PDB file of C-alpha atoms in Angstrom:
ATOM      1  CA  UNK A   1     -11.257 -95.840  66.725  1.00  0.00           C
ATOM      2  CA  UNK A   2     -11.387 -94.554  70.260  1.00  0.00           C
ATOM      3  CA  UNK A   3     -14.239 -92.490  71.608  1.00  0.00           C
ATOM      4  CA  UNK A   4     -12.742 -90.714  74.659  1.00  0.00           C
ATOM      5  CA  UNK A   5      -9.462 -89.310  75.914  1.00  0.00           C
ATOM      6  CA  UNK A   6      -8.068 -88.532  79.343  1.00  0.00           C
ATOM      7  CA  UNK A   7      -7.596 -84.894  80.372  1.00  0.00           C
ATOM      8  CA  UNK A   8      -5.295 -83.578  83.091  1.00  0.00           C
ATOM      9  CA  UNK A   9      -7.018 -83.663  86.473  1.00  0.00           C
ATOM     10  CA  UNK A  10      -7.722 -80.325  88.139  1.00  0.00           C
ATOM     11  CA  UNK A  11      -5.360 -81.084  91.006  1.00  0.00           C
ATOM     12  CA  UNK A  12      -2.405 -81.215  88.565  1.00  0.00           C
ATOM     13  CA  UNK A  13      -3.185 -77.797  87.018  1.00  0.00           C
ATOM     14  CA  UNK A  14      -3.181 -74.266  88.390  1.00  0.00           C
ATOM     15  CA  UNK A  15      -6.455 -73.723  90.259  1.00  0.00           C
ATOM     16  CA  UNK A  16      -7.542 -70.910  87.919  1.00  0.00           C
ATOM     17  CA  UNK A  17      -6.968 -72.863  84.685  1.00  0.00           C
ATOM     18  CA  UNK A  18     -10.086 -74.139  82.947  1.00  0.00           C
ATOM     19  CA  UNK A  19     -10.309 -76.188  79.774  1.00  0.00           C
ATOM     20  CA  UNK A  20     -12.610 -74.959  76.999  1.00  0.00           C
ATOM     21  CA  UNK A  21     -16.129 -76.395  77.246  1.00  0.00           C
ATOM     22  CA  UNK A  22     -16.102 -78.087  73.838  1.00  0.00           C
ATOM     23  CA  UNK A  23     -12.724 -79.697  74.551  1.00  0.00           C
ATOM     24  CA  UNK A  24     -14.201 -81.172  77.745  1.00  0.00           C
ATOM     25  CA  UNK A  25     -17.217 -82.406  75.792  1.00  0.00           C
ATOM     26  CA  UNK A  26     -14.969 -84.083  73.226  1.00  0.00           C
ATOM     27  CA  UNK A  27     -12.940 -85.775  75.973  1.00  0.00           C
ATOM     28  CA  UNK A  28     -16.110 -87.669  76.924  1.00  0.00           C
ATOM     29  CA  UNK A  29     -17.323 -88.386  73.386  1.00  0.00           C
ATOM     30  CA  UNK A  30     -15.346 -88.047  70.150  1.00  0.00           C
ATOM     31  CA  UNK A  31     -18.267 -88.899  67.868  1.00  0.00           C
ATOM     32  CA  UNK A  32     -18.240 -85.412  66.296  1.00  0.00           C
ATOM     33  CA  UNK A  33     -14.564 -85.785  65.353  1.00  0.00           C
ATOM     34  CA  UNK A  34     -14.768 -89.449  64.361  1.00  0.00           C
ATOM     35  CA  UNK A  35     -17.363 -88.514  61.729  1.00  0.00           C
ATOM     36  CA  UNK A  36     -14.836 -86.270  59.955  1.00  0.00           C
ATOM     37  CA  UNK A  37     -13.034 -88.264  57.305  1.00  0.00           C
ATOM     38  CA  UNK A  38      -9.252 -87.768  57.282  1.00  0.00           C
ATOM     39  CA  UNK A  39      -9.100 -85.567  60.387  1.00  0.00           C
ATOM     40  CA  UNK A  40      -5.306 -85.579  60.888  1.00  0.00           C
ATOM     41  CA  UNK A  41      -5.118 -84.735  64.605  1.00  0.00           C
ATOM     42  CA  UNK A  42      -5.476 -87.153  67.501  1.00  0.00           C
ATOM     43  CA  UNK A  43      -6.344 -86.005  70.989  1.00  0.00           C
ATOM     44  CA  UNK A  44      -3.727 -86.954  73.540  1.00  0.00           C
ATOM     45  CA  UNK A  45      -4.324 -88.686  76.815  1.00  0.00           C
ATOM     46  CA  UNK A  46      -2.921 -86.617  79.673  1.00  0.00           C
ATOM     47  CA  UNK A  47       0.510 -87.537  80.952  1.00  0.00           C
ATOM     48  CA  UNK A  48       0.772 -88.558  84.594  1.00  0.00           C
ATOM     49  CA  UNK A  49       3.664 -86.238  85.354  1.00  0.00           C
ATOM     50  CA  UNK A  50       2.555 -82.837  84.099  1.00  0.00           C
ATOM     51  CA  UNK A  51       5.658 -81.056  85.439  1.00  0.00           C
ATOM     52  CA  UNK A  52       8.011 -83.208  83.374  1.00  0.00           C
ATOM     53  CA  UNK A  53       5.802 -82.825  80.329  1.00  0.00           C
ATOM     54  CA  UNK A  54       5.764 -79.006  80.663  1.00  0.00           C
ATOM     55  CA  UNK A  55       9.585 -79.059  80.868  1.00  0.00           C
ATOM     56  CA  UNK A  56       9.865 -81.246  77.759  1.00  0.00           C
ATOM     57  CA  UNK A  57       7.569 -78.945  75.787  1.00  0.00           C
ATOM     58  CA  UNK A  58       9.572 -75.914  76.946  1.00  0.00           C
ATOM     59  CA  UNK A  59      12.763 -77.547  75.701  1.00  0.00           C
ATOM     60  CA  UNK A  60      11.134 -78.328  72.323  1.00  0.00           C
ATOM     61  CA  UNK A  61       9.279 -75.007  71.862  1.00  0.00           C
ATOM     62  CA  UNK A  62      11.117 -72.459  73.985  1.00  0.00           C
ATOM     63  CA  UNK A  63       7.796 -71.579  75.670  1.00  0.00           C
ATOM     64  CA  UNK A  64       7.015 -72.260  79.322  1.00  0.00           C
ATOM     65  CA  UNK A  65       3.747 -73.605  80.778  1.00  0.00           C
ATOM     66  CA  UNK A  66       2.478 -75.408  77.669  1.00  0.00           C
ATOM     67  CA  UNK A  67       0.567 -78.679  77.715  1.00  0.00           C
ATOM     68  CA  UNK A  68      -0.271 -80.322  74.420  1.00  0.00           C
ATOM     69  CA  UNK A  69      -3.741 -81.680  73.857  1.00  0.00           C
ATOM     70  CA  UNK A  70      -3.553 -82.911  70.244  1.00  0.00           C
ATOM     71  CA  UNK A  71      -0.883 -84.178  67.870  1.00  0.00           C
ATOM     72  CA  UNK A  72      -0.499 -84.475  64.122  1.00  0.00           C
ATOM     73  CA  UNK A  73       2.851 -86.113  63.433  1.00  0.00           C
ATOM     74  CA  UNK A  74       5.525 -83.737  64.771  1.00  0.00           C
ATOM     75  CA  UNK A  75       2.943 -80.984  65.298  1.00  0.00           C
ATOM     76  CA  UNK A  76       1.514 -80.370  68.770  1.00  0.00           C
ATOM     77  CA  UNK A  77      -1.507 -78.194  69.596  1.00  0.00           C
ATOM     78  CA  UNK A  78      -1.100 -76.738  73.080  1.00  0.00           C
ATOM     79  CA  UNK A  79      -2.753 -74.701  75.787  1.00  0.00           C
ATOM     80  CA  UNK A  80      -0.765 -72.417  78.074  1.00  0.00           C
ATOM     81  CA  UNK A  81      -1.772 -73.360  81.627  1.00  0.00           C
ATOM     82  CA  UNK A  82      -1.215 -69.794  82.809  1.00  0.00           C
ATOM     83  CA  UNK A  83      -4.129 -68.608  80.630  1.00  0.00           C
ATOM     84  CA  UNK A  84      -6.997 -68.351  83.114  1.00  0.00           C
ATOM     85  CA  UNK A  85      -9.619 -67.086  80.643  1.00  0.00           C
ATOM     86  CA  UNK A  86     -11.496 -70.404  80.484  1.00  0.00           C
ATOM     87  CA  UNK A  87     -11.027 -70.285  76.712  1.00  0.00           C
ATOM     88  CA  UNK A  88      -7.227 -70.330  76.269  1.00  0.00           C
ATOM     89  CA  UNK A  89      -5.369 -69.542  73.062  1.00  0.00           C
ATOM     90  CA  UNK A  90      -4.069 -72.520  71.104  1.00  0.00           C
ATOM     91  CA  UNK A  91      -0.365 -72.629  70.262  1.00  0.00           C
ATOM     92  CA  UNK A  92       0.681 -75.042  67.528  1.00  0.00           C
ATOM     93  CA  UNK A  93       4.331 -76.072  67.277  1.00  0.00           C
ATOM     94  CA  UNK A  94       6.396 -78.242  64.997  1.00  0.00           C
ATOM     95  CA  UNK A  95       8.279 -80.097  67.738  1.00  0.00           C
ATOM     96  CA  UNK A  96      11.203 -80.656  65.397  1.00  0.00           C
ATOM     97  CA  UNK A  97      11.525 -76.932  64.580  1.00  0.00           C
ATOM     98  CA  UNK A  98      10.389 -74.520  67.301  1.00  0.00           C
ATOM     99  CA  UNK A  99      10.585 -71.614  64.834  1.00  0.00           C
ATOM    100  CA  UNK A 100       7.739 -73.208  62.866  1.00  0.00           C
ATOM    101  CA  UNK A 101       4.609 -72.349  64.861  1.00  0.00           C
ATOM    102  CA  UNK A 102       1.275 -70.557  64.734  1.00  0.00           C
ATOM    103  CA  UNK A 103      -1.571 -69.577  67.065  1.00  0.00           C
ATOM    104  CA  UNK A 104      -5.353 -69.500  67.246  1.00  0.00           C
ATOM    105  CA  UNK A 105      -7.622 -67.331  69.383  1.00  0.00           C
ATOM    106  CA  UNK A 106      -9.145 -70.337  71.129  1.00  0.00           C
ATOM    107  CA  UNK A 107      -9.930 -74.048  70.880  1.00  0.00           C
ATOM    108  CA  UNK A 108     -13.010 -73.625  68.674  1.00  0.00           C
ATOM    109  CA  UNK A 109     -11.063 -71.400  66.268  1.00  0.00           C
ATOM    110  CA  UNK A 110      -8.298 -74.035  66.061  1.00  0.00           C
ATOM    111  CA  UNK A 111     -10.724 -76.911  65.541  1.00  0.00           C
ATOM    112  CA  UNK A 112     -12.799 -75.147  62.887  1.00  0.00           C
ATOM    113  CA  UNK A 113      -9.661 -74.117  61.009  1.00  0.00           C
ATOM    114  CA  UNK A 114      -8.262 -77.646  61.060  1.00  0.00           C
ATOM    115  CA  UNK A 115     -11.567 -79.091  59.859  1.00  0.00           C
ATOM    116  CA  UNK A 116     -11.786 -76.467  57.106  1.00  0.00           C
ATOM    117  CA  UNK A 117      -8.244 -77.374  55.969  1.00  0.00           C
ATOM    118  CA  UNK A 118      -9.311 -80.926  55.095  1.00  0.00           C
ATOM    119  CA  UNK A 119     -12.663 -80.174  53.479  1.00  0.00           C
TER     120      UNK A 119
END
């Protein structure tokens, strides 16, 4: 079981984009998540070539400027890197069926909902 994950470096993202605070905390220590039995999502390590990754996600989802941060099988939880709020919405896509998707207000809303779904 791993305890950290790699996030995209600031120099690869738009200057105004900021990751949610709790997401940053989890990137340094996944103990809170590792304690949850059967949590189905895994946090992704950032890809080296963000531009190619954004293009791939656009092809799979039809939405531009997404980066995924967590996966659950074919499902990807994503941030839109043009959301400069500091607490971006979370977009969840079935990468095999772009018409199958849903959204959350922010990272904490997504995480709490996903935890609630397994309890």
